PDB file of C-alpha atoms in Angstrom:
ATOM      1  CA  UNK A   1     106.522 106.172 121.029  1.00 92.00           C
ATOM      2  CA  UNK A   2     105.100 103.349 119.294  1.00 94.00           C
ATOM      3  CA  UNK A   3     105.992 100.710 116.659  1.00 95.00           C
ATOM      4  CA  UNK A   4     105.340 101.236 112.887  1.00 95.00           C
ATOM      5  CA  UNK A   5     105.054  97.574 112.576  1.00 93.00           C
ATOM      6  CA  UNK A   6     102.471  96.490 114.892  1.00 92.00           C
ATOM      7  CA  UNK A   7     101.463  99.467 117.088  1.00 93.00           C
ATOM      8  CA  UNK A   8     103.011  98.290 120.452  1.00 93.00           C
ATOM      9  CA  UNK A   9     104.135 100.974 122.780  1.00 95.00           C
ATOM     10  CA  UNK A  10     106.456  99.033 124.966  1.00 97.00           C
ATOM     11  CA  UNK A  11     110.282  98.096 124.057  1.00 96.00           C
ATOM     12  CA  UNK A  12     112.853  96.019 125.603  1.00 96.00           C
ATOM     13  CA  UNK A  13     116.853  96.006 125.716  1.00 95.00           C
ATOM     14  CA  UNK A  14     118.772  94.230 122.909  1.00 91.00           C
ATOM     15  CA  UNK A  15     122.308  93.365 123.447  1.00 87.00           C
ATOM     16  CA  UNK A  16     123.313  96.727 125.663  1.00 86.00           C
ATOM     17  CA  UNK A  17     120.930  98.725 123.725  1.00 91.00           C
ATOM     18  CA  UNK A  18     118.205 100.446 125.469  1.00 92.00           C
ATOM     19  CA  UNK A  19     114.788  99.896 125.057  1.00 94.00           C
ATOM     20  CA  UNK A  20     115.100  98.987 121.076  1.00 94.00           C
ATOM     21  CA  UNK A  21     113.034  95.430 120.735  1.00 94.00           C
ATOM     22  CA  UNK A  22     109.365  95.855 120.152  1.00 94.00           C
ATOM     23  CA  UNK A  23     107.913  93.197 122.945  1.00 95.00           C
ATOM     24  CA  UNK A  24     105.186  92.758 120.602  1.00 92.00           C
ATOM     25  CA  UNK A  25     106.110  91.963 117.081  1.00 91.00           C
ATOM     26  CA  UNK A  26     110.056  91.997 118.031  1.00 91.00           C
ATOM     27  CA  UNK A  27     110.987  94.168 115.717  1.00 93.00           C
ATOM     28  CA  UNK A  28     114.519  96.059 116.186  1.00 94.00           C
ATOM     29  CA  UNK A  29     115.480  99.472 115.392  1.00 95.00           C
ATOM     30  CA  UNK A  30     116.646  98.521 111.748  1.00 94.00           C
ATOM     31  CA  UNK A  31     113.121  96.911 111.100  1.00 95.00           C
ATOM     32  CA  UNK A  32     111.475  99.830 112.167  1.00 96.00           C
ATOM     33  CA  UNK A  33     113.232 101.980 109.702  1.00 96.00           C
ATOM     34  CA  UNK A  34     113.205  99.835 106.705  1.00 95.00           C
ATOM     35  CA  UNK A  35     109.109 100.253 107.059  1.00 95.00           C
ATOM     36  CA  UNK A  36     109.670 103.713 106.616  1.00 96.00           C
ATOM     37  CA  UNK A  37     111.600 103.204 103.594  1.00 95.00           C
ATOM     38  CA  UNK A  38     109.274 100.670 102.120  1.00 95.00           C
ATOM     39  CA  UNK A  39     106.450 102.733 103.005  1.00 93.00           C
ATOM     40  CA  UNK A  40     107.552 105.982 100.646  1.00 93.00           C
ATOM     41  CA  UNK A  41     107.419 103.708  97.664  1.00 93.00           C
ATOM     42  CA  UNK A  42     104.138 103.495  96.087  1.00 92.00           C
ATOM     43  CA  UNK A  43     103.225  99.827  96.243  1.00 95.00           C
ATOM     44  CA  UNK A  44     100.937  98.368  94.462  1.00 94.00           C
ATOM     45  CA  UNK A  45      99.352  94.655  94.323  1.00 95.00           C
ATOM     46  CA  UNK A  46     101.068  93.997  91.011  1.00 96.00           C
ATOM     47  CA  UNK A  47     104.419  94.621  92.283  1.00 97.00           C
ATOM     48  CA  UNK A  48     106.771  91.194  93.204  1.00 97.00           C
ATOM     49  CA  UNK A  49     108.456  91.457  95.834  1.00 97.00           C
ATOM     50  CA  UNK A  50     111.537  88.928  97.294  1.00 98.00           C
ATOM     51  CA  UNK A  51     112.226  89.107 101.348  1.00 97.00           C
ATOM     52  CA  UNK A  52     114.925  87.177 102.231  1.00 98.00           C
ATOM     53  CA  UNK A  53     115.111  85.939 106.050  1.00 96.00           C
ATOM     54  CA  UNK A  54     111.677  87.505 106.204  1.00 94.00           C
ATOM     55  CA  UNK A  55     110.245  88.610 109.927  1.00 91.00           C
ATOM     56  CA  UNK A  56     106.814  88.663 111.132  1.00 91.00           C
ATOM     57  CA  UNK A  57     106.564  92.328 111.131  1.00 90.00           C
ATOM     58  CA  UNK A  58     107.592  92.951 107.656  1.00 93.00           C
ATOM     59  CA  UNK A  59     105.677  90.250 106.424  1.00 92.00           C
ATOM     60  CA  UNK A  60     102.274  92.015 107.503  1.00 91.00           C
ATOM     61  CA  UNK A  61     102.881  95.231 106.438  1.00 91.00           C
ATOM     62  CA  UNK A  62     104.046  93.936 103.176  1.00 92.00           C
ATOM     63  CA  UNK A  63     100.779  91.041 102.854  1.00 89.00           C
ATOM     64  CA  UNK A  64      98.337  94.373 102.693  1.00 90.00           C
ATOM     65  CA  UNK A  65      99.222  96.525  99.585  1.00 93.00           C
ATOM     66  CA  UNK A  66     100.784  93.162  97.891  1.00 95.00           C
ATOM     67  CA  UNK A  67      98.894  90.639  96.342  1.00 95.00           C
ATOM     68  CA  UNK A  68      99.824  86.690  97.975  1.00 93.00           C
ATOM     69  CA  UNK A  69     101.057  85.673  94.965  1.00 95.00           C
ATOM     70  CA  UNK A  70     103.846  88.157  94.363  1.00 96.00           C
ATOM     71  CA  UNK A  71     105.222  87.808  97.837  1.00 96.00           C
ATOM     72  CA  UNK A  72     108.403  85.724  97.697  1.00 97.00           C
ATOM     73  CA  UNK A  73     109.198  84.928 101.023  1.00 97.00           C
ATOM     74  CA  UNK A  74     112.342  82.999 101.055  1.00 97.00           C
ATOM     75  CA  UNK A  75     115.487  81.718 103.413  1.00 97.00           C
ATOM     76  CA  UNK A  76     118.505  78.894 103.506  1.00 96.00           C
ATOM     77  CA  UNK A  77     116.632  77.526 106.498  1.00 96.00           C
ATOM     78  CA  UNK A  78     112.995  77.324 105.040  1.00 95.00           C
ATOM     79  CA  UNK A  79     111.706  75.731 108.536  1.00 94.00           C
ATOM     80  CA  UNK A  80     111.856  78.670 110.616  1.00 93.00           C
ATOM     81  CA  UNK A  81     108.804  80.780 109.386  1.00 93.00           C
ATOM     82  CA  UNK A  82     106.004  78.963 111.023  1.00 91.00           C
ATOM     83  CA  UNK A  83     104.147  82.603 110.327  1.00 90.00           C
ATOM     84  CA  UNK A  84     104.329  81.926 106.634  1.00 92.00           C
ATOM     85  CA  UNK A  85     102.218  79.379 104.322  1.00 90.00           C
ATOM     86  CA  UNK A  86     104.998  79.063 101.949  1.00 92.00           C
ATOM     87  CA  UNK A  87     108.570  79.964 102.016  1.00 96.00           C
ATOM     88  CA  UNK A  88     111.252  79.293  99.404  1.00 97.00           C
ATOM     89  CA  UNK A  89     114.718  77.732  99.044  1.00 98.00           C
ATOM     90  CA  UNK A  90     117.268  80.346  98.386  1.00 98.00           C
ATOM     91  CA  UNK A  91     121.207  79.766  98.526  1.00 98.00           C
ATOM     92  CA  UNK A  92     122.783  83.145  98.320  1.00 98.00           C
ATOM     93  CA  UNK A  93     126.386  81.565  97.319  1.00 98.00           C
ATOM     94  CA  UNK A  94     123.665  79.595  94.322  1.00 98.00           C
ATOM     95  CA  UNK A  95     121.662  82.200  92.176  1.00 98.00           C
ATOM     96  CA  UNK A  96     122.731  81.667  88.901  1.00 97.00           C
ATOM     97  CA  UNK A  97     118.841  80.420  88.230  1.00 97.00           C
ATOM     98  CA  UNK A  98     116.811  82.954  89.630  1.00 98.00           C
ATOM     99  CA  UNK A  99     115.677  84.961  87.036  1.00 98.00           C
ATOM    100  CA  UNK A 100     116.672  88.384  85.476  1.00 97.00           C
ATOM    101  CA  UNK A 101     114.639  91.563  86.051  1.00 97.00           C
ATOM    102  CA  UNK A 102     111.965  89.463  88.347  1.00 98.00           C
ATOM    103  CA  UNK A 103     111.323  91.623  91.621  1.00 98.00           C
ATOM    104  CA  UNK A 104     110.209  95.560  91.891  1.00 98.00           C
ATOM    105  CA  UNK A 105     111.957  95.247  95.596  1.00 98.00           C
ATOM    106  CA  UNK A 106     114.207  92.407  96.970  1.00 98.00           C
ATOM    107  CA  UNK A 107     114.625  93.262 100.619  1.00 98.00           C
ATOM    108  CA  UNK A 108     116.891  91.516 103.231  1.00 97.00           C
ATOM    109  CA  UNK A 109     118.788  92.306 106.469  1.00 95.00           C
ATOM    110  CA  UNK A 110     121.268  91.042 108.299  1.00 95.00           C
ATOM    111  CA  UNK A 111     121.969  87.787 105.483  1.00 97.00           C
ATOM    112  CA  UNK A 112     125.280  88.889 103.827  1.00 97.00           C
ATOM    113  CA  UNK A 113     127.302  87.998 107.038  1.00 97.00           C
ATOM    114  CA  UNK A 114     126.325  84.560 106.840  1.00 97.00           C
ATOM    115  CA  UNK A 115     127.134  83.381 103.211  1.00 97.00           C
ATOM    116  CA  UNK A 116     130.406  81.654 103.111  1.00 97.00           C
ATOM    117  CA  UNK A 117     131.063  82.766  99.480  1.00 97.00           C
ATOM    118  CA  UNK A 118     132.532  85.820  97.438  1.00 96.00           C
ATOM    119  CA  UNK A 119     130.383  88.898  98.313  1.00 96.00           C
ATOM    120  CA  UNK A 120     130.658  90.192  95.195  1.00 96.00           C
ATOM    121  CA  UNK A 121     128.686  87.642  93.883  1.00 97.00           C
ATOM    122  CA  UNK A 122     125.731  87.967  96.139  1.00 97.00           C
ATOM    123  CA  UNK A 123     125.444  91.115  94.880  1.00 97.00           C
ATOM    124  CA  UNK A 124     126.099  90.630  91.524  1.00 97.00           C
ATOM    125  CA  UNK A 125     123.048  88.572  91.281  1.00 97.00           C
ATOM    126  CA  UNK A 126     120.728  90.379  93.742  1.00 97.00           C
ATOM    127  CA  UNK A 127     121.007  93.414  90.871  1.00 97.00           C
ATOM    128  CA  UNK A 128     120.442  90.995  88.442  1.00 97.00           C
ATOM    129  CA  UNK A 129     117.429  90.081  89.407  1.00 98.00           C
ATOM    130  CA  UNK A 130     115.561  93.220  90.234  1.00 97.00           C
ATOM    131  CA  UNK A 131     113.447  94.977  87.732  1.00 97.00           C
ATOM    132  CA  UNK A 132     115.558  98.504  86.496  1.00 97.00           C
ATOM    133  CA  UNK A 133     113.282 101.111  88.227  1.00 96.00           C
ATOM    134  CA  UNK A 134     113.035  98.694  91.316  1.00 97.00           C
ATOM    135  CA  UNK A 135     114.994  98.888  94.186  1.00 97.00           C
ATOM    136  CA  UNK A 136     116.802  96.641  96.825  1.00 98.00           C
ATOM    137  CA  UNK A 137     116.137  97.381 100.572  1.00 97.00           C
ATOM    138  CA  UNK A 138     118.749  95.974 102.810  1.00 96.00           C
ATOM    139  CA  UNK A 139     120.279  96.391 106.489  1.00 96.00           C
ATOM    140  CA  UNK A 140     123.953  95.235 106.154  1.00 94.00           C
ATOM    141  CA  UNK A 141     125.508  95.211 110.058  1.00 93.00           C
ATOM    142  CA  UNK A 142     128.763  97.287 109.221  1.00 96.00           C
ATOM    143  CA  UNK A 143     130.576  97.704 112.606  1.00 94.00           C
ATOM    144  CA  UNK A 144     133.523  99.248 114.201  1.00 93.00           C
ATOM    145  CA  UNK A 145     136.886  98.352 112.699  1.00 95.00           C
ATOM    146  CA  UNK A 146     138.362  96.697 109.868  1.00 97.00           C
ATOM    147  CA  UNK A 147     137.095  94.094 107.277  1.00 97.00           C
ATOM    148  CA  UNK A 148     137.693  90.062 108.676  1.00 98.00           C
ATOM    149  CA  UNK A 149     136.449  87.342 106.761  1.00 98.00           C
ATOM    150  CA  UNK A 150     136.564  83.620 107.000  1.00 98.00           C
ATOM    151  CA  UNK A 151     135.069  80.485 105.601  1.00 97.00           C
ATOM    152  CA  UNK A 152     136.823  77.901 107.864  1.00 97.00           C
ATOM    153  CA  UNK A 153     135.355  75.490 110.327  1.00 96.00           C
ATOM    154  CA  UNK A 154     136.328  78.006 113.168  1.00 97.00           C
ATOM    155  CA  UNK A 155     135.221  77.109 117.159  1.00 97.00           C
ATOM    156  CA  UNK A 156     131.649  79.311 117.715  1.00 97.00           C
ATOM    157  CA  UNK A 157     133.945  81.724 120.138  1.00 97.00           C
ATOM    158  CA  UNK A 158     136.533  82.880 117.859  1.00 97.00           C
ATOM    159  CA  UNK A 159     133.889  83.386 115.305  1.00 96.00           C
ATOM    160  CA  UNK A 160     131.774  85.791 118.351  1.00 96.00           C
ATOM    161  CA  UNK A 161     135.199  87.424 118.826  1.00 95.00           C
ATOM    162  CA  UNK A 162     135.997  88.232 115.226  1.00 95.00           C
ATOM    163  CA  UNK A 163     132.773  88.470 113.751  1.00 95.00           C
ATOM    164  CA  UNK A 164     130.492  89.798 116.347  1.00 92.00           C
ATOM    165  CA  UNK A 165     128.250  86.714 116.303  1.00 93.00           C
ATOM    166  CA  UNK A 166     129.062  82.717 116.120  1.00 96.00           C
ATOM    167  CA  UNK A 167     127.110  82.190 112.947  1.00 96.00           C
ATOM    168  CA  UNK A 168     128.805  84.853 111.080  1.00 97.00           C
ATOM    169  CA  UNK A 169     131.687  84.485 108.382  1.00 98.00           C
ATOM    170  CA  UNK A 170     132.470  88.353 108.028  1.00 97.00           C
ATOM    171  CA  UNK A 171     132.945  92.084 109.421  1.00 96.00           C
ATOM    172  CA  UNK A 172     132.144  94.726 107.257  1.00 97.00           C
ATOM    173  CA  UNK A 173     133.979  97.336 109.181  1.00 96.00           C
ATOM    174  CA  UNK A 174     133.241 100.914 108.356  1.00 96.00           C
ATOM    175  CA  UNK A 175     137.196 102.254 108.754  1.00 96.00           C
ATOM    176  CA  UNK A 176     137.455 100.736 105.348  1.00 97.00           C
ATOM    177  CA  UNK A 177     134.035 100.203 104.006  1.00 97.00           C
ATOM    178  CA  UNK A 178     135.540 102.112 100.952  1.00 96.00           C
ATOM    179  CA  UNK A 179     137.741  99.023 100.345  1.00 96.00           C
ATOM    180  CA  UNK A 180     135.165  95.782 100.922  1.00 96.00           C
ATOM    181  CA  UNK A 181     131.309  96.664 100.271  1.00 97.00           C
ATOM    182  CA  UNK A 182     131.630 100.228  98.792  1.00 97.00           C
ATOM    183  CA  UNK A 183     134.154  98.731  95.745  1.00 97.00           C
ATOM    184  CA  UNK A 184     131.399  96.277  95.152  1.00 97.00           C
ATOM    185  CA  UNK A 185     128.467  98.407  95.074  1.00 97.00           C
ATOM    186  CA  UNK A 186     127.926 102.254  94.981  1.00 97.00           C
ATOM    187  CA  UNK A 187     127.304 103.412  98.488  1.00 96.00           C
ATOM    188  CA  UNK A 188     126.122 106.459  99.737  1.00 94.00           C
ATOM    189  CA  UNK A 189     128.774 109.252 100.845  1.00 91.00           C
ATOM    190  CA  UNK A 190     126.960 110.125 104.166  1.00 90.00           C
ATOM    191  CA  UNK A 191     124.020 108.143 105.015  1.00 93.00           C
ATOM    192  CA  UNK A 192     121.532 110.288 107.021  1.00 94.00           C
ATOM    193  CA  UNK A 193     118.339 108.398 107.644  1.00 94.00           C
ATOM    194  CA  UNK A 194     117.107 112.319 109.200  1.00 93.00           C
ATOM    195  CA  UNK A 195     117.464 113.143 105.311  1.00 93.00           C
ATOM    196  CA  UNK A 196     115.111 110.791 103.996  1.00 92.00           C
ATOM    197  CA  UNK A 197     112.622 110.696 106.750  1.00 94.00           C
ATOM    198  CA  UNK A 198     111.507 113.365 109.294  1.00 95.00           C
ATOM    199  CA  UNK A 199     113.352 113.152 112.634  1.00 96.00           C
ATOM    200  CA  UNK A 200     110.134 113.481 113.967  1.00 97.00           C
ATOM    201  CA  UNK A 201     108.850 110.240 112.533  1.00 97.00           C
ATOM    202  CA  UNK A 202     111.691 108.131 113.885  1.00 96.00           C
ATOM    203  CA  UNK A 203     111.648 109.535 117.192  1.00 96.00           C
ATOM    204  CA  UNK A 204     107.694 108.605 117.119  1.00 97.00           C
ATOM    205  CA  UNK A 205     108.746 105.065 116.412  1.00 97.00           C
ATOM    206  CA  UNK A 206     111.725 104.596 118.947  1.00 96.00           C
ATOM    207  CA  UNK A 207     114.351 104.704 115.874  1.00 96.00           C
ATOM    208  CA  UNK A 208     117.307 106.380 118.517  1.00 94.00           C
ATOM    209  CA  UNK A 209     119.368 108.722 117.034  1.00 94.00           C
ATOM    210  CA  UNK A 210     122.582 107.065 117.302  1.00 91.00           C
ATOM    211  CA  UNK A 211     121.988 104.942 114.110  1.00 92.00           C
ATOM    212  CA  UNK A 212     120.619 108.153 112.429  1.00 95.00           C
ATOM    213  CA  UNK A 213     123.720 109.201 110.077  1.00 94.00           C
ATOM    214  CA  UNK A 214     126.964 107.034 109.145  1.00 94.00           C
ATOM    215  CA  UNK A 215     127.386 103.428 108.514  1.00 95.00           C
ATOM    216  CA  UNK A 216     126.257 101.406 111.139  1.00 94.00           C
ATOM    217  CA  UNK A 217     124.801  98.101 112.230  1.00 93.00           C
ATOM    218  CA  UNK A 218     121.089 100.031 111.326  1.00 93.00           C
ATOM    219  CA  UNK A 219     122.154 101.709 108.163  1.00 95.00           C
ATOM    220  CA  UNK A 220     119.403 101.526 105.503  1.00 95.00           C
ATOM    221  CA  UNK A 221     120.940 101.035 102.478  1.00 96.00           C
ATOM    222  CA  UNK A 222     118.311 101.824  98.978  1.00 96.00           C
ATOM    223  CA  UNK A 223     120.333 100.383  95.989  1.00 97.00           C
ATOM    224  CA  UNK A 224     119.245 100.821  92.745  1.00 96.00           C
ATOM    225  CA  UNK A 225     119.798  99.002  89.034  1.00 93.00           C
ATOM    226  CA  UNK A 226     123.163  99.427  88.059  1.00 90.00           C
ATOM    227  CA  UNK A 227     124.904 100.013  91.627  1.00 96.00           C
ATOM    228  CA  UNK A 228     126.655  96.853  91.212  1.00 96.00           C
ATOM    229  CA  UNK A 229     130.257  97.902  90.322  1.00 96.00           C
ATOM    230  CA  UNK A 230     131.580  95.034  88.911  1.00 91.00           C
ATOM    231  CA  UNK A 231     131.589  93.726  85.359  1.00 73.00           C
TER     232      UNK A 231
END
């Protein structure tokens, strides 16, 4: 086995998970696979691209078919990318002036269960501004049990204990994913990442098959223009 990102061969336990983190470029499972998804598009220099929270491992594969200036790296916290020459400002609860019909891909993982606003509008805005034969690349943690959301000043523990982490303000639980995410945006009946990429190729780079098929905190989700459900 070896990483997609970086080519290490040895991985490390993350939270009860065996073996999982790359020790190299730390990449997780859900990294791993959103490579593979990225790399069956047919990039090309001219393309503009937005990553939101962007990581290390990403960020190089991306840097090689993409030319500098149409790599938008950007986060709320724009001091924590010390890899990066530049990253932008971007407020997920605040988009009403990014631009329409700007990016080919807007990719992000793991953001939507920190933004202390109406979901809905996130993703209103993140279809807005992708191009209409681009595509949006995210990991969304969806978890066991119900939907839970808050906005309050809540202690960090009862956040960890309702929301699976003490920076969090939501659960997207998949016994009623049908009733939160999926009557926002169209979601897939079935996700089966063995449908879309060769079980081979994920076993090669230590994808395990538990986070293979359903929703689940390594779901790949590929939305396209119009997904957005809401008018």
């Amino acid at each position: 086995m070896w990483c997609n990102l970086c080519g290490g061969h040895e991985f490390m336990d993350m939270n009860r998970r065996a073996a999982v983190k790359c020790t190299t470029c730390l990449s997780l499972e859900r990294t791993r696979a959103l490579e593979l998804y990225l790399a069956r598009l047919d990039l090309k220099r001219s393309m503009r691209i937005l990553q939101i929270a962007p990581d290390k491992g990403l960020y190089d594969f991306l840097s090689k078919p993409i030319a500098s200036q149409n790599y938008v790296a950007a986060d709320f916290d724009v001091t924590r990318y010390e890899f990066l020459d530049r990253c932008a400002f971007v407020d997920l609860c605040d988009l009403d002036d990014w631009l329409d019909n700007d990016f080919d891909i807007i990719i992000h993982r793991y953001v939507l269960v920190h933004t202390p606003c109406d979901i809905g509008y996130s993703m209103h805005h993140l279809d807005r501004m992708f191009r209409p034969e681009g595509h949006q690349l995210c990991v969304i943690p969806i978890i066991l049990g119900h939907w839970d959301e808050s906005f309050a000043d809540l202690p960090d523990e009862e956040r960890t204990a309702r929301f699976g982490q003490f920076d969090h303000v939501r659960r997207l639980g998949a016994a009623d994913i049908a009733r939160h995410l999926g009557a926002v945006i169209r979601l897939p009946d079935a996700p089966d990442l063995a449908k879309d990429i060769d079980p081979a190729t994920l076993q090669r780079h230590n994808i395990p098959e538990a986070c293979w098929t359903g929703f689940n905190i390594s779901t790949v989700l590929d939305f396209r223009k119009g997904d957005y459900l809401l008018s």
